[in-house]
PDB file of C-alpha atoms in Angstrom:
ATOM      1  CA  UNK A   1      26.181  99.619 -65.493  1.00  0.00           C
ATOM      2  CA  UNK A   2      24.339 102.508 -63.916  1.00  0.00           C
ATOM      3  CA  UNK A   3      24.257 105.617 -65.992  1.00  0.00           C
ATOM      4  CA  UNK A   4      25.909 108.765 -64.804  1.00  0.00           C
ATOM      5  CA  UNK A   5      23.319 111.318 -63.869  1.00  0.00           C
ATOM      6  CA  UNK A   6      23.440 115.055 -64.148  1.00  0.00           C
ATOM      7  CA  UNK A   7      23.119 115.228 -60.360  1.00  0.00           C
ATOM      8  CA  UNK A   8      26.388 113.365 -59.867  1.00  0.00           C
ATOM      9  CA  UNK A   9      28.245 115.673 -62.189  1.00  0.00           C
ATOM     10  CA  UNK A  10      26.819 118.744 -60.477  1.00  0.00           C
ATOM     11  CA  UNK A  11      27.603 117.398 -57.025  1.00  0.00           C
ATOM     12  CA  UNK A  12      31.216 116.859 -58.122  1.00  0.00           C
ATOM     13  CA  UNK A  13      31.304 120.448 -59.362  1.00  0.00           C
ATOM     14  CA  UNK A  14      29.941 121.623 -56.029  1.00  0.00           C
ATOM     15  CA  UNK A  15      32.465 119.491 -54.168  1.00  0.00           C
ATOM     16  CA  UNK A  16      35.327 121.167 -56.006  1.00  0.00           C
ATOM     17  CA  UNK A  17      33.968 124.608 -55.107  1.00  0.00           C
ATOM     18  CA  UNK A  18      33.687 123.612 -51.459  1.00  0.00           C
ATOM     19  CA  UNK A  19      37.260 122.342 -51.488  1.00  0.00           C
ATOM     20  CA  UNK A  20      38.399 125.605 -53.040  1.00  0.00           C
ATOM     21  CA  UNK A  21      36.643 127.567 -50.311  1.00  0.00           C
ATOM     22  CA  UNK A  22      38.703 126.045 -47.521  1.00  0.00           C
ATOM     23  CA  UNK A  23      41.920 125.380 -49.388  1.00  0.00           C
ATOM     24  CA  UNK A  24      45.214 126.108 -47.651  1.00  0.00           C
ATOM     25  CA  UNK A  25      48.430 126.061 -49.628  1.00  0.00           C
ATOM     26  CA  UNK A  26      51.238 123.824 -48.472  1.00  0.00           C
ATOM     27  CA  UNK A  27      53.625 126.725 -48.250  1.00  0.00           C
ATOM     28  CA  UNK A  28      51.122 128.446 -45.911  1.00  0.00           C
ATOM     29  CA  UNK A  29      51.696 131.794 -47.636  1.00  0.00           C
ATOM     30  CA  UNK A  30      48.520 133.823 -48.091  1.00  0.00           C
ATOM     31  CA  UNK A  31      49.540 134.758 -51.622  1.00  0.00           C
ATOM     32  CA  UNK A  32      49.927 131.117 -52.647  1.00  0.00           C
ATOM     33  CA  UNK A  33      46.659 130.165 -50.987  1.00  0.00           C
ATOM     34  CA  UNK A  34      44.777 132.806 -52.958  1.00  0.00           C
ATOM     35  CA  UNK A  35      46.455 131.857 -56.239  1.00  0.00           C
ATOM     36  CA  UNK A  36      45.735 128.175 -55.740  1.00  0.00           C
ATOM     37  CA  UNK A  37      42.102 128.807 -54.759  1.00  0.00           C
ATOM     38  CA  UNK A  38      41.593 130.846 -57.904  1.00  0.00           C
ATOM     39  CA  UNK A  39      43.364 128.189 -59.950  1.00  0.00           C
ATOM     40  CA  UNK A  40      41.127 125.402 -58.625  1.00  0.00           C
ATOM     41  CA  UNK A  41      37.967 127.339 -59.470  1.00  0.00           C
ATOM     42  CA  UNK A  42      39.209 128.357 -62.924  1.00  0.00           C
ATOM     43  CA  UNK A  43      40.428 124.873 -63.797  1.00  0.00           C
ATOM     44  CA  UNK A  44      37.120 123.339 -62.780  1.00  0.00           C
ATOM     45  CA  UNK A  45      35.198 125.901 -64.807  1.00  0.00           C
ATOM     46  CA  UNK A  46      37.276 125.464 -67.960  1.00  0.00           C
ATOM     47  CA  UNK A  47      37.434 121.681 -67.903  1.00  0.00           C
ATOM     48  CA  UNK A  48      33.755 121.210 -67.102  1.00  0.00           C
ATOM     49  CA  UNK A  49      32.775 123.584 -69.913  1.00  0.00           C
ATOM     50  CA  UNK A  50      35.172 121.936 -72.308  1.00  0.00           C
ATOM     51  CA  UNK A  51      33.631 118.520 -71.696  1.00  0.00           C
ATOM     52  CA  UNK A  52      30.098 119.777 -71.371  1.00  0.00           C
ATOM     53  CA  UNK A  53      28.924 118.476 -74.732  1.00  0.00           C
ATOM     54  CA  UNK A  54      29.948 114.841 -74.368  1.00  0.00           C
ATOM     55  CA  UNK A  55      27.145 112.366 -74.747  1.00  0.00           C
ATOM     56  CA  UNK A  56      28.632 108.866 -74.601  1.00  0.00           C
ATOM     57  CA  UNK A  57      28.518 107.114 -71.270  1.00  0.00           C
ATOM     58  CA  UNK A  58      32.140 105.893 -71.454  1.00  0.00           C
ATOM     59  CA  UNK A  59      33.622 109.289 -72.125  1.00  0.00           C
ATOM     60  CA  UNK A  60      31.485 110.894 -69.426  1.00  0.00           C
ATOM     61  CA  UNK A  61      32.605 108.194 -66.999  1.00  0.00           C
ATOM     62  CA  UNK A  62      36.210 108.783 -68.001  1.00  0.00           C
ATOM     63  CA  UNK A  63      35.823 112.486 -67.285  1.00  0.00           C
ATOM     64  CA  UNK A  64      34.303 111.706 -63.906  1.00  0.00           C
ATOM     65  CA  UNK A  65      37.226 109.397 -63.131  1.00  0.00           C
ATOM     66  CA  UNK A  66      39.580 112.151 -64.123  1.00  0.00           C
ATOM     67  CA  UNK A  67      37.779 114.599 -61.843  1.00  0.00           C
ATOM     68  CA  UNK A  68      37.844 112.221 -58.893  1.00  0.00           C
ATOM     69  CA  UNK A  69      41.497 111.382 -59.485  1.00  0.00           C
ATOM     70  CA  UNK A  70      42.493 115.036 -59.554  1.00  0.00           C
ATOM     71  CA  UNK A  71      40.520 115.758 -56.409  1.00  0.00           C
ATOM     72  CA  UNK A  72      42.119 112.839 -54.524  1.00  0.00           C
ATOM     73  CA  UNK A  73      45.628 113.597 -55.752  1.00  0.00           C
ATOM     74  CA  UNK A  74      45.237 117.304 -55.033  1.00  0.00           C
ATOM     75  CA  UNK A  75      43.987 116.707 -51.520  1.00  0.00           C
ATOM     76  CA  UNK A  76      46.679 114.153 -50.802  1.00  0.00           C
ATOM     77  CA  UNK A  77      49.662 116.135 -52.014  1.00  0.00           C
ATOM     78  CA  UNK A  78      48.195 119.533 -51.034  1.00  0.00           C
ATOM     79  CA  UNK A  79      48.887 120.630 -54.590  1.00  0.00           C
ATOM     80  CA  UNK A  80      46.081 121.417 -57.045  1.00  0.00           C
ATOM     81  CA  UNK A  81      48.202 121.372 -60.198  1.00  0.00           C
ATOM     82  CA  UNK A  82      48.269 118.095 -62.190  1.00  0.00           C
ATOM     83  CA  UNK A  83      51.314 115.971 -61.693  1.00  0.00           C
ATOM     84  CA  UNK A  84      53.549 116.053 -64.757  1.00  0.00           C
ATOM     85  CA  UNK A  85      54.547 112.761 -66.338  1.00  0.00           C
ATOM     86  CA  UNK A  86      57.416 111.615 -68.435  1.00  0.00           C
ATOM     87  CA  UNK A  87      57.121 110.727 -72.076  1.00  0.00           C
ATOM     88  CA  UNK A  88      57.102 106.970 -72.618  1.00  0.00           C
ATOM     89  CA  UNK A  89      60.361 105.501 -73.908  1.00  0.00           C
ATOM     90  CA  UNK A  90      60.534 105.743 -77.727  1.00  0.00           C
ATOM     91  CA  UNK A  91      57.458 107.895 -77.496  1.00  0.00           C
ATOM     92  CA  UNK A  92      58.706 110.827 -79.523  1.00  0.00           C
ATOM     93  CA  UNK A  93      59.623 110.650 -83.149  1.00  0.00           C
ATOM     94  CA  UNK A  94      62.895 111.788 -84.680  1.00  0.00           C
ATOM     95  CA  UNK A  95      63.613 115.372 -85.611  1.00  0.00           C
ATOM     96  CA  UNK A  96      61.119 115.250 -88.464  1.00  0.00           C
ATOM     97  CA  UNK A  97      58.154 115.650 -86.179  1.00  0.00           C
ATOM     98  CA  UNK A  98      55.577 113.706 -84.209  1.00  0.00           C
ATOM     99  CA  UNK A  99      53.841 112.098 -87.100  1.00  0.00           C
ATOM    100  CA  UNK A 100      54.219 108.390 -86.476  1.00  0.00           C
ATOM    101  CA  UNK A 101      50.994 106.689 -85.568  1.00  0.00           C
ATOM    102  CA  UNK A 102      52.492 104.050 -83.342  1.00  0.00           C
ATOM    103  CA  UNK A 103      54.157 106.655 -81.204  1.00  0.00           C
ATOM    104  CA  UNK A 104      51.024 108.753 -81.006  1.00  0.00           C
ATOM    105  CA  UNK A 105      49.173 105.692 -79.815  1.00  0.00           C
ATOM    106  CA  UNK A 106      51.918 105.013 -77.304  1.00  0.00           C
ATOM    107  CA  UNK A 107      51.719 108.537 -75.916  1.00  0.00           C
ATOM    108  CA  UNK A 108      47.950 108.399 -75.736  1.00  0.00           C
ATOM    109  CA  UNK A 109      48.152 105.107 -73.895  1.00  0.00           C
ATOM    110  CA  UNK A 110      50.719 106.410 -71.447  1.00  0.00           C
ATOM    111  CA  UNK A 111      48.659 109.471 -70.519  1.00  0.00           C
ATOM    112  CA  UNK A 112      47.418 108.996 -66.941  1.00  0.00           C
ATOM    113  CA  UNK A 113      43.734 109.288 -66.119  1.00  0.00           C
ATOM    114  CA  UNK A 114      44.015 112.697 -64.516  1.00  0.00           C
ATOM    115  CA  UNK A 115      45.477 114.296 -67.627  1.00  0.00           C
ATOM    116  CA  UNK A 116      42.881 113.093 -70.112  1.00  0.00           C
ATOM    117  CA  UNK A 117      41.271 116.467 -70.697  1.00  0.00           C
ATOM    118  CA  UNK A 118      44.576 118.168 -71.279  1.00  0.00           C
ATOM    119  CA  UNK A 119      45.722 118.232 -74.855  1.00  0.00           C
ATOM    120  CA  UNK A 120      49.497 118.215 -74.752  1.00  0.00           C
ATOM    121  CA  UNK A 121      50.073 116.951 -78.268  1.00  0.00           C
ATOM    122  CA  UNK A 122      50.183 120.230 -80.154  1.00  0.00           C
TER     123      UNK A 122
ATOM    124  CA  UNK X   1      55.526 158.489 -16.900  1.00  0.00           C
ATOM    125  CA  UNK X   2      55.889 154.766 -17.179  1.00  0.00           C
ATOM    126  CA  UNK X   3      53.872 154.259 -14.020  1.00  0.00           C
ATOM    127  CA  UNK X   4      51.162 156.560 -15.355  1.00  0.00           C
ATOM    128  CA  UNK X   5      50.927 154.503 -18.521  1.00  0.00           C
ATOM    129  CA  UNK X   6      50.926 151.340 -16.440  1.00  0.00           C
ATOM    130  CA  UNK X   7      48.127 152.603 -14.225  1.00  0.00           C
ATOM    131  CA  UNK X   8      46.020 153.474 -17.244  1.00  0.00           C
ATOM    132  CA  UNK X   9      46.530 149.997 -18.647  1.00  0.00           C
ATOM    133  CA  UNK X  10      45.674 148.336 -15.341  1.00  0.00           C
ATOM    134  CA  UNK X  11      42.622 150.534 -14.904  1.00  0.00           C
ATOM    135  CA  UNK X  12      41.256 149.617 -18.340  1.00  0.00           C
ATOM    136  CA  UNK X  13      42.140 145.965 -17.785  1.00  0.00           C
ATOM    137  CA  UNK X  14      40.373 145.787 -14.436  1.00  0.00           C
ATOM    138  CA  UNK X  15      37.402 147.715 -15.768  1.00  0.00           C
ATOM    139  CA  UNK X  16      36.835 145.405 -18.718  1.00  0.00           C
ATOM    140  CA  UNK X  17      37.627 142.264 -16.777  1.00  0.00           C
ATOM    141  CA  UNK X  18      35.318 143.064 -13.885  1.00  0.00           C
ATOM    142  CA  UNK X  19      32.592 143.741 -16.363  1.00  0.00           C
ATOM    143  CA  UNK X  20      33.038 140.205 -17.617  1.00  0.00           C
ATOM    144  CA  UNK X  21      33.819 138.312 -14.470  1.00  0.00           C
ATOM    145  CA  UNK X  22      31.642 140.161 -11.976  1.00  0.00           C
ATOM    146  CA  UNK X  23      34.247 140.336  -9.312  1.00  0.00           C
ATOM    147  CA  UNK X  24      37.524 141.809  -8.352  1.00  0.00           C
ATOM    148  CA  UNK X  25      39.435 138.572  -8.669  1.00  0.00           C
ATOM    149  CA  UNK X  26      41.264 139.870 -11.691  1.00  0.00           C
ATOM    150  CA  UNK X  27      41.996 143.185 -10.019  1.00  0.00           C
ATOM    151  CA  UNK X  28      43.415 141.341  -7.030  1.00  0.00           C
ATOM    152  CA  UNK X  29      45.479 139.036  -9.212  1.00  0.00           C
ATOM    153  CA  UNK X  30      46.778 141.897 -11.328  1.00  0.00           C
ATOM    154  CA  UNK X  31      47.737 143.812  -8.226  1.00  0.00           C
ATOM    155  CA  UNK X  32      49.445 140.689  -6.925  1.00  0.00           C
ATOM    156  CA  UNK X  33      51.337 140.465 -10.179  1.00  0.00           C
ATOM    157  CA  UNK X  34      52.451 144.046  -9.873  1.00  0.00           C
ATOM    158  CA  UNK X  35      53.547 143.525  -6.279  1.00  0.00           C
ATOM    159  CA  UNK X  36      56.781 142.072  -7.537  1.00  0.00           C
ATOM    160  CA  UNK X  37      57.480 145.297  -9.353  1.00  0.00           C
ATOM    161  CA  UNK X  38      59.641 147.698  -7.347  1.00  0.00           C
ATOM    162  CA  UNK X  39      57.942 150.890  -8.474  1.00  0.00           C
ATOM    163  CA  UNK X  40      54.492 149.648  -7.653  1.00  0.00           C
ATOM    164  CA  UNK X  41      53.243 151.844  -4.788  1.00  0.00           C
ATOM    165  CA  UNK X  42      51.153 154.242  -6.831  1.00  0.00           C
ATOM    166  CA  UNK X  43      49.970 151.376  -9.021  1.00  0.00           C
ATOM    167  CA  UNK X  44      48.574 149.394  -6.087  1.00  0.00           C
ATOM    168  CA  UNK X  45      46.863 152.507  -4.827  1.00  0.00           C
ATOM    169  CA  UNK X  46      45.229 152.927  -8.232  1.00  0.00           C
ATOM    170  CA  UNK X  47      44.019 149.313  -8.386  1.00  0.00           C
ATOM    171  CA  UNK X  48      42.397 149.601  -4.969  1.00  0.00           C
ATOM    172  CA  UNK X  49      40.675 152.769  -6.091  1.00  0.00           C
ATOM    173  CA  UNK X  50      39.379 151.141  -9.267  1.00  0.00           C
ATOM    174  CA  UNK X  51      38.227 148.114  -7.298  1.00  0.00           C
ATOM    175  CA  UNK X  52      36.033 150.399  -5.204  1.00  0.00           C
ATOM    176  CA  UNK X  53      34.657 152.117  -8.297  1.00  0.00           C
ATOM    177  CA  UNK X  54      33.994 148.793 -10.018  1.00  0.00           C
ATOM    178  CA  UNK X  55      32.077 147.357  -7.072  1.00  0.00           C
ATOM    179  CA  UNK X  56      29.716 150.282  -7.156  1.00  0.00           C
ATOM    180  CA  UNK X  57      29.250 149.670 -10.846  1.00  0.00           C
ATOM    181  CA  UNK X  58      28.529 145.972 -10.488  1.00  0.00           C
ATOM    182  CA  UNK X  59      24.851 146.675 -10.345  1.00  0.00           C
ATOM    183  CA  UNK X  60      25.128 148.227 -13.819  1.00  0.00           C
ATOM    184  CA  UNK X  61      26.910 145.199 -15.292  1.00  0.00           C
ATOM    185  CA  UNK X  62      25.571 143.878 -18.506  1.00  0.00           C
ATOM    186  CA  UNK X  63      26.867 141.107 -20.686  1.00  0.00           C
ATOM    187  CA  UNK X  64      27.505 142.130 -24.222  1.00  0.00           C
ATOM    188  CA  UNK X  65      27.092 139.482 -26.871  1.00  0.00           C
ATOM    189  CA  UNK X  66      28.030 139.752 -30.490  1.00  0.00           C
ATOM    190  CA  UNK X  67      25.526 139.065 -33.237  1.00  0.00           C
ATOM    191  CA  UNK X  68      24.212 140.085 -36.620  1.00  0.00           C
ATOM    192  CA  UNK X  69      21.288 142.475 -37.146  1.00  0.00           C
ATOM    193  CA  UNK X  70      17.967 140.639 -37.662  1.00  0.00           C
ATOM    194  CA  UNK X  71      17.186 139.711 -41.271  1.00  0.00           C
ATOM    195  CA  UNK X  72      14.121 140.943 -43.116  1.00  0.00           C
ATOM    196  CA  UNK X  73      12.760 139.779 -46.445  1.00  0.00           C
ATOM    197  CA  UNK X  74      13.718 143.080 -48.078  1.00  0.00           C
ATOM    198  CA  UNK X  75      17.279 142.792 -46.820  1.00  0.00           C
ATOM    199  CA  UNK X  76      17.574 139.242 -48.114  1.00  0.00           C
ATOM    200  CA  UNK X  77      16.144 140.228 -51.506  1.00  0.00           C
ATOM    201  CA  UNK X  78      18.518 143.163 -51.742  1.00  0.00           C
ATOM    202  CA  UNK X  79      21.541 141.031 -50.971  1.00  0.00           C
ATOM    203  CA  UNK X  80      20.508 138.279 -53.382  1.00  0.00           C
ATOM    204  CA  UNK X  81      19.992 140.811 -56.190  1.00  0.00           C
ATOM    205  CA  UNK X  82      23.315 142.456 -55.422  1.00  0.00           C
ATOM    206  CA  UNK X  83      25.188 139.153 -55.649  1.00  0.00           C
ATOM    207  CA  UNK X  84      23.409 138.285 -58.888  1.00  0.00           C
ATOM    208  CA  UNK X  85      24.261 141.641 -60.417  1.00  0.00           C
ATOM    209  CA  UNK X  86      27.918 141.070 -59.598  1.00  0.00           C
ATOM    210  CA  UNK X  87      27.892 137.768 -61.500  1.00  0.00           C
ATOM    211  CA  UNK X  88      29.366 138.431 -64.899  1.00  0.00           C
ATOM    212  CA  UNK X  89      27.193 136.107 -66.957  1.00  0.00           C
ATOM    213  CA  UNK X  90      23.986 137.867 -65.984  1.00  0.00           C
ATOM    214  CA  UNK X  91      22.809 141.029 -67.701  1.00  0.00           C
ATOM    215  CA  UNK X  92      21.731 143.374 -64.875  1.00  0.00           C
ATOM    216  CA  UNK X  93      18.983 145.011 -66.937  1.00  0.00           C
ATOM    217  CA  UNK X  94      17.184 141.708 -67.526  1.00  0.00           C
ATOM    218  CA  UNK X  95      17.300 140.750 -63.890  1.00  0.00           C
ATOM    219  CA  UNK X  96      14.009 140.707 -62.007  1.00  0.00           C
ATOM    220  CA  UNK X  97      12.880 138.794 -58.968  1.00  0.00           C
ATOM    221  CA  UNK X  98      11.033 136.267 -61.084  1.00  0.00           C
ATOM    222  CA  UNK X  99      13.521 135.777 -63.909  1.00  0.00           C
ATOM    223  CA  UNK X 100      14.241 132.091 -64.380  1.00  0.00           C
ATOM    224  CA  UNK X 101      17.967 131.322 -64.640  1.00  0.00           C
ATOM    225  CA  UNK X 102      17.702 128.814 -67.442  1.00  0.00           C
ATOM    226  CA  UNK X 103      14.745 130.097 -69.464  1.00  0.00           C
ATOM    227  CA  UNK X 104      15.004 133.884 -69.111  1.00  0.00           C
ATOM    228  CA  UNK X 105      18.659 134.490 -68.416  1.00  0.00           C
ATOM    229  CA  UNK X 106      20.101 131.713 -70.565  1.00  0.00           C
ATOM    230  CA  UNK X 107      22.338 130.157 -67.941  1.00  0.00           C
ATOM    231  CA  UNK X 108      23.011 126.452 -67.603  1.00  0.00           C
ATOM    232  CA  UNK X 109      23.188 124.102 -64.660  1.00  0.00           C
ATOM    233  CA  UNK X 110      26.892 124.735 -64.008  1.00  0.00           C
ATOM    234  CA  UNK X 111      26.184 128.466 -63.749  1.00  0.00           C
ATOM    235  CA  UNK X 112      23.298 127.740 -61.420  1.00  0.00           C
ATOM    236  CA  UNK X 113      25.658 125.780 -59.148  1.00  0.00           C
ATOM    237  CA  UNK X 114      28.054 128.722 -59.132  1.00  0.00           C
ATOM    238  CA  UNK X 115      25.247 131.131 -58.247  1.00  0.00           C
ATOM    239  CA  UNK X 116      24.101 128.948 -55.337  1.00  0.00           C
ATOM    240  CA  UNK X 117      27.712 128.733 -54.093  1.00  0.00           C
ATOM    241  CA  UNK X 118      27.887 132.534 -54.182  1.00  0.00           C
ATOM    242  CA  UNK X 119      24.685 132.673 -52.120  1.00  0.00           C
ATOM    243  CA  UNK X 120      26.164 130.247 -49.598  1.00  0.00           C
ATOM    244  CA  UNK X 121      29.217 132.479 -49.304  1.00  0.00           C
ATOM    245  CA  UNK X 122      27.087 135.595 -48.907  1.00  0.00           C
ATOM    246  CA  UNK X 123      24.763 134.266 -46.212  1.00  0.00           C
ATOM    247  CA  UNK X 124      27.274 132.026 -44.493  1.00  0.00           C
ATOM    248  CA  UNK X 125      25.360 128.736 -44.285  1.00  0.00           C
ATOM    249  CA  UNK X 126      25.467 125.602 -46.431  1.00  0.00           C
ATOM    250  CA  UNK X 127      22.652 124.733 -48.780  1.00  0.00           C
ATOM    251  CA  UNK X 128      22.241 120.945 -49.355  1.00  0.00           C
ATOM    252  CA  UNK X 129      22.492 119.612 -52.909  1.00  0.00           C
ATOM    253  CA  UNK X 130      18.948 118.314 -53.268  1.00  0.00           C
ATOM    254  CA  UNK X 131      17.394 121.640 -52.350  1.00  0.00           C
ATOM    255  CA  UNK X 132      19.957 123.670 -54.262  1.00  0.00           C
ATOM    256  CA  UNK X 133      19.131 122.041 -57.580  1.00  0.00           C
ATOM    257  CA  UNK X 134      15.541 123.231 -57.428  1.00  0.00           C
ATOM    258  CA  UNK X 135      16.264 126.921 -56.843  1.00  0.00           C
ATOM    259  CA  UNK X 136      15.786 128.455 -60.267  1.00  0.00           C
ATOM    260  CA  UNK X 137      14.686 132.036 -59.701  1.00  0.00           C
ATOM    261  CA  UNK X 138      15.862 134.757 -57.302  1.00  0.00           C
ATOM    262  CA  UNK X 139      12.427 134.718 -55.646  1.00  0.00           C
ATOM    263  CA  UNK X 140      12.829 131.022 -54.830  1.00  0.00           C
ATOM    264  CA  UNK X 141      16.268 131.656 -53.358  1.00  0.00           C
ATOM    265  CA  UNK X 142      14.877 134.427 -51.151  1.00  0.00           C
ATOM    266  CA  UNK X 143      12.044 132.137 -50.051  1.00  0.00           C
ATOM    267  CA  UNK X 144      14.452 129.327 -49.219  1.00  0.00           C
ATOM    268  CA  UNK X 145      16.773 131.552 -47.192  1.00  0.00           C
ATOM    269  CA  UNK X 146      13.817 133.070 -45.352  1.00  0.00           C
ATOM    270  CA  UNK X 147      12.629 129.563 -44.477  1.00  0.00           C
ATOM    271  CA  UNK X 148      16.040 128.566 -43.241  1.00  0.00           C
ATOM    272  CA  UNK X 149      16.513 131.665 -41.178  1.00  0.00           C
ATOM    273  CA  UNK X 150      12.926 131.885 -39.856  1.00  0.00           C
ATOM    274  CA  UNK X 151      12.192 135.350 -41.197  1.00  0.00           C
ATOM    275  CA  UNK X 152       8.516 136.497 -41.149  1.00  0.00           C
ATOM    276  CA  UNK X 153       7.095 133.032 -41.236  1.00  0.00           C
TER     277      UNK X 153
END
């Protein structure tokens, strides 16, 4: 198990910036291209800063997997926004609220790798 | 009036094209094109006239290339400082040529990556990762760019 180095993380960061430099939106409108370029840069900045303080190897690796997954998915579908997912069946509690532990675990398990940094359970 | 406009267009076309192609091939082809036009008598006369003028000017032909003005160390330093001042996480008063990004200006490695990307955008050439990680002061960046661009070796 090789440890993740700072150089790898920084080269991923650089890779995202280079992708953003030559990004073309699928709709080919200049306005969309500019918005999406700005979105890619902002998203990278916020998520990298948010996860900057992690120290465990597993969580860092998970974040790297998330980064790679989002890059691959974004390049493939020509869409930088994360793909939305459905809630798992029986994943939301009754009208009383989202308090049940089993369902929280189910939702956490069903979250795909590229949404790990996003906290949707408010 | 239409023929006058047409003659002006043809004259400028033949002038610029003979400057590039060193011959009256284009003038001949453009006049051949205009032959099919019914109102072309005065136009053909004009092209023949310009052909004569252009041949006398062939000796003065010069190729014009595009290019950037030559870089000097002062110009590079000025541009690097300008880009750094525009970066919002840097305080412009603290900025000197020897201020270290991490120790003096309090930036971290992610900010340093962003700064190097901004430099790549400014100067238009890619900086490889291994070298980019070591550039920690504006003076080093200027030195690196001067090495890459062969300025005042």
